[in-house]
Coordinates of C-alpha atoms in Angstrom, one line a residue:
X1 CA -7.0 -16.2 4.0
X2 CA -4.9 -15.1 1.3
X3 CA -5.7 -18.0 -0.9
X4 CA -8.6 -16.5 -1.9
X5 CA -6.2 -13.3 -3.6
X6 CA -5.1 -13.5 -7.3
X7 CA -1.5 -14.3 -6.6
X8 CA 0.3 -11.2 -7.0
X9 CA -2.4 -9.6 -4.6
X10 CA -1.2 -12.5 -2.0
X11 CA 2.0 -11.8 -3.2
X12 CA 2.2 -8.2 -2.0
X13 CA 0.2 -8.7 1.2
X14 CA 2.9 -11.1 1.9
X15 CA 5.9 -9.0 1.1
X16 CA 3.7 -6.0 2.8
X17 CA 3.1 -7.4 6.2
X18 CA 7.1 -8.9 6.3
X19 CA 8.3 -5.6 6.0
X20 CA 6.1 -4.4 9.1
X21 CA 7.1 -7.5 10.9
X22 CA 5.4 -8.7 14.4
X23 CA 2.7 -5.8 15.1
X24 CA 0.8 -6.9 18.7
X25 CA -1.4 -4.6 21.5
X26 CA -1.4 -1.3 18.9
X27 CA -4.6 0.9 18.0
X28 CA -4.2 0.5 14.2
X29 CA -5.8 2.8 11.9
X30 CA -6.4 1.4 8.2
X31 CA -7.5 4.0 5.6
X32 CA -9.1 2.8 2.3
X33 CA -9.1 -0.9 3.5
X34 CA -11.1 -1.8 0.8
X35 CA -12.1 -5.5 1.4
X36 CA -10.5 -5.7 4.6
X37 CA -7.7 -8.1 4.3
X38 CA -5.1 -6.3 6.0
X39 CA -7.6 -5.1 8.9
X40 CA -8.8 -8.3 9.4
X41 CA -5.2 -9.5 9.3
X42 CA -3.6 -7.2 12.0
X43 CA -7.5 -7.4 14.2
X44 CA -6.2 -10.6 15.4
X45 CA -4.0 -9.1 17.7
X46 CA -4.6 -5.6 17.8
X47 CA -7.4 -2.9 18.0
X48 CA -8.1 -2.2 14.6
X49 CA -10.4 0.9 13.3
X50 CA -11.1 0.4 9.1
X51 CA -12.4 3.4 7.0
X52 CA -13.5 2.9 3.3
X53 CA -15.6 4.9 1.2
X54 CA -16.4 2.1 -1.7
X55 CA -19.8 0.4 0.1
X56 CA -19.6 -2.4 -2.1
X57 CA -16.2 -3.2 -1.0
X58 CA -17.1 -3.2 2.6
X59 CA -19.9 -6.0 1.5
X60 CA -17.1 -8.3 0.7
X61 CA -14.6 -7.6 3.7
X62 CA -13.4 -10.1 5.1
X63 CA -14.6 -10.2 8.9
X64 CA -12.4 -13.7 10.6
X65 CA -11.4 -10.9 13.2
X66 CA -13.2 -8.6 14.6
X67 CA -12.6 -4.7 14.0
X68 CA -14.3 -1.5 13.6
X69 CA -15.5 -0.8 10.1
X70 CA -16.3 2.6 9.0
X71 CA -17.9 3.6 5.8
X72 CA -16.5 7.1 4.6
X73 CA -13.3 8.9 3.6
X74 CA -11.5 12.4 4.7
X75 CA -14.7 13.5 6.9
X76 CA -14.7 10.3 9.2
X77 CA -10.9 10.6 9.8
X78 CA -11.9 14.5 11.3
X79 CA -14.4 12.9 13.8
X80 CA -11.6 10.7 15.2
X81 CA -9.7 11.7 18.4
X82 CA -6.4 13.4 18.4
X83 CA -3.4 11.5 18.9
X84 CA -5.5 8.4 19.4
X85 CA -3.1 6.1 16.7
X86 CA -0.2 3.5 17.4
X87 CA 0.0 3.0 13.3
X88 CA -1.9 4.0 10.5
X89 CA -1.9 2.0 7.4
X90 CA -2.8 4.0 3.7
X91 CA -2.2 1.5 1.2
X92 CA -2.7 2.2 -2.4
X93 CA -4.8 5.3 -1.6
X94 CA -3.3 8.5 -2.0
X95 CA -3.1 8.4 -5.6
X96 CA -6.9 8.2 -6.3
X97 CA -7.4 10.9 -3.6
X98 CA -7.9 14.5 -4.6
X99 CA -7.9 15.8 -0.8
X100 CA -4.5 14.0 -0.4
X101 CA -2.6 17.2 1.8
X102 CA -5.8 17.8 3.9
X103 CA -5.5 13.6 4.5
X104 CA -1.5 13.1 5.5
X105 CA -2.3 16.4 8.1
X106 CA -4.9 14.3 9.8
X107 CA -2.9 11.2 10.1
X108 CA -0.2 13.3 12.0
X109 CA -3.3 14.8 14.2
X110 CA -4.4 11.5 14.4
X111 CA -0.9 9.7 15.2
X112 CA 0.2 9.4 19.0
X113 CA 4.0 11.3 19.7
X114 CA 6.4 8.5 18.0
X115 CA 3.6 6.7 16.1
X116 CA 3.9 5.7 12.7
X117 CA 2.5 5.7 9.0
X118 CA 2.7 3.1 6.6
X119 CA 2.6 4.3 2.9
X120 CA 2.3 2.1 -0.1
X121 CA 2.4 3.9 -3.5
X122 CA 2.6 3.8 -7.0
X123 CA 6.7 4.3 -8.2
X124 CA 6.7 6.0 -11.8
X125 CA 10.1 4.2 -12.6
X126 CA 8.6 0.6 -12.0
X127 CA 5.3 2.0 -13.8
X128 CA 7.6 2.9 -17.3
X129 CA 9.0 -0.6 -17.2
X130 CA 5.9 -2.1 -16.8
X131 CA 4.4 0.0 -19.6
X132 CA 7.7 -0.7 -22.0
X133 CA 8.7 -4.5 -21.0
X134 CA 4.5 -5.7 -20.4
X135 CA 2.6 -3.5 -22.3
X136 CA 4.1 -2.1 -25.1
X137 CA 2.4 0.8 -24.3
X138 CA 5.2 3.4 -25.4
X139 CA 2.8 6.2 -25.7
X140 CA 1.8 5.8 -21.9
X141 CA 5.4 5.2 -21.1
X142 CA 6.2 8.4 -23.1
X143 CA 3.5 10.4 -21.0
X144 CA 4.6 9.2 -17.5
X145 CA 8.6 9.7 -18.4
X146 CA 6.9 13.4 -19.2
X147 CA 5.3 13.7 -15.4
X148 CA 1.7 13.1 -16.1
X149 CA -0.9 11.2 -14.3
X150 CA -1.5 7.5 -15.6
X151 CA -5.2 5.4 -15.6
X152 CA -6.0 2.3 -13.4
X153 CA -9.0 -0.1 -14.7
X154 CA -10.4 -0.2 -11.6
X155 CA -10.2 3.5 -9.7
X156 CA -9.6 6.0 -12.8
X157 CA -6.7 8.4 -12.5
X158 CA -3.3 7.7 -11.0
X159 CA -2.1 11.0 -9.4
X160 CA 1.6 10.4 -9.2
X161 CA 3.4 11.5 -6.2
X162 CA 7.0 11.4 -5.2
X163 CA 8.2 9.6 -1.9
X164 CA 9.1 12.8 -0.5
X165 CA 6.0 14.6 -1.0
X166 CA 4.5 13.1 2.0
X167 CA 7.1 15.5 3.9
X168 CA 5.9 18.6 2.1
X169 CA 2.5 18.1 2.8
X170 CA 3.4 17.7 6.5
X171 CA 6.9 18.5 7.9
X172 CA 6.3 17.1 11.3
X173 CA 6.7 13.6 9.3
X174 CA 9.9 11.9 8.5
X175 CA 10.5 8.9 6.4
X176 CA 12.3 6.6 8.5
X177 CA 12.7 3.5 5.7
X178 CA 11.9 2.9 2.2
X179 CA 11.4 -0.3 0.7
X180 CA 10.9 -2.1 -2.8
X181 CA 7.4 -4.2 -3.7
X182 CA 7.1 -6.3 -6.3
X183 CA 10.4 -5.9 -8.6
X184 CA 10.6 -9.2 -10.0
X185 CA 7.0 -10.9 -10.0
X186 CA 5.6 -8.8 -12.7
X187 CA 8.4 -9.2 -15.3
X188 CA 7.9 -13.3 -15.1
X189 CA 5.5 -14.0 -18.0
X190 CA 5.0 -17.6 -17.7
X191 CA 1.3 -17.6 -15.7
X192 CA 1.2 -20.9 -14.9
X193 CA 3.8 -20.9 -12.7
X194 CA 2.7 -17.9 -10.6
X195 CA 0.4 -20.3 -8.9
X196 CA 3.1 -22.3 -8.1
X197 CA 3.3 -22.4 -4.2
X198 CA 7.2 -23.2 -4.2
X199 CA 8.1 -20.7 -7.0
X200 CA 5.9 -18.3 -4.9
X201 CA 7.9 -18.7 -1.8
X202 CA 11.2 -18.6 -3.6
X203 CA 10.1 -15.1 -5.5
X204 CA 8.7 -13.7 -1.4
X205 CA 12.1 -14.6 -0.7
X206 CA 14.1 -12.6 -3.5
X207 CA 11.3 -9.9 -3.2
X208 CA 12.3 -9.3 0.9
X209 CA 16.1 -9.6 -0.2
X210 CA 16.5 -7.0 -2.7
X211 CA 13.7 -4.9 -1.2
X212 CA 15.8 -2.6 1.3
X213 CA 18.7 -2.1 -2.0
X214 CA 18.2 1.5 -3.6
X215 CA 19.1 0.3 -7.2
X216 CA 16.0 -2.4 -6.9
X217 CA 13.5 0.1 -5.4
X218 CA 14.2 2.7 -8.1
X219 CA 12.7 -0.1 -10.7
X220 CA 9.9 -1.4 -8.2
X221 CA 6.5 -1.1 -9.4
X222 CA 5.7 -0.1 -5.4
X223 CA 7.2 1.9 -2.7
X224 CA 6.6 1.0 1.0
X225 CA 7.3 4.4 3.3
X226 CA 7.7 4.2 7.1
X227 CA 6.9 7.4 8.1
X228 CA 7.1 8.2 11.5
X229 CA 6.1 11.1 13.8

């Protein structure tokens, strides 16, 4: 399945689903699952409800397993039951969302007693490297070293958030484990050899090692938060 992925999409997928490790017989909520890879991922052995607003991306899901796909945003989360959840995944959402509060407060009304949320978000740090080191965009460097919001290609505005924000919002949450995505894949410039399937599965491996070590996650271009309720 993840063939089909431009590597460093595989790449963090892989990395991604590691750090969550063996998920079997949960209700799994996924929120912005874009094509579905991830819902059809964890469908095969779990009940798996998918909300995305982007129609268009829900043409192209990917459907090997079967799960519940909803088209919408903030006002199909409000319709589900309370405390209905095992895990809800929001990957790469939160900063394109302008509702972001009003969404973290119904994942915890969502969320069963002890169930858990699985953030993955942008980490400013990682973001300036990448500007300096790949870009040599100093003047969007400059801007995000200054706190401002950055631009993506693809879904416009990055709001920038910090890890601990997701507390504020809600204060029934705790973050339970941080960990580092994609420290080292970005900074190797050779191309080629990204699509190399044994230099892949040597960089997975230094990826998962140094991904639980505070001085590599302050430099990694993602953060992934356990948050638990």
């Amino acid at each position: 399945m993840l063939e089909k992925l431009q590597p460093w999409e595989a790449l963090l997928k892989r990395i991604l689903w590691a750090q969550l490790g063996d998920i079997q017989n949960k209700k799994i909520l996924d929120f912005g699952s874009g094509i579905g890879v991830t819902a059809n991922h964890y469908a095969k052995n779990n009940e798996v409800v998918a909300i995305e607003p982007s129609e268009e991306s829900v043409k192209e899901r990917y459907t090997e397993n079967d799960y519940q796909q909803i088209i919408g945003s903030i006002d199909e989360l409000k319709k589900l039951e309370e405390e209905s959840f095992d895990m809800i995944f929001c990957h790469n959402v939160l900063e394109y969302a302008t509702e972001r509060e009003d969404i973290i407060k119904e994942f915890y009304r969502l969320l069963k007693p002890n169930g858990m949320l699985s953030v993955v978000k942008h980490n400013r740090p990682g973001r300036v490297m990448q500007m300096v080191v790949l870009l040599n965009d100093f003047e969007s460097a400059n801007s995000l070293l200054d706190g401002n919001d950055g631009m993506a290609s693809k879904f416009g505005v990055i709001h920038y958030y910090n890890d601990e924000d997701i507390t504020k919002w809600c204060d029934g949450f705790s973050i339970s484990k941080v960990h580092g995505i994609r420290t080292f894949w970005d900074l190797q410039q050779n191309q080629e050899i990204h699509k190399d399937s044994d230099w892949q599965e040597k960089m997975v491996q230094m990826e998962m090692r140094v991904s639980d070590i505070e001085e590599y996650q302050d430099i990694a271009f993602f953060h992934h938060l356990l948050v638990t309720k």
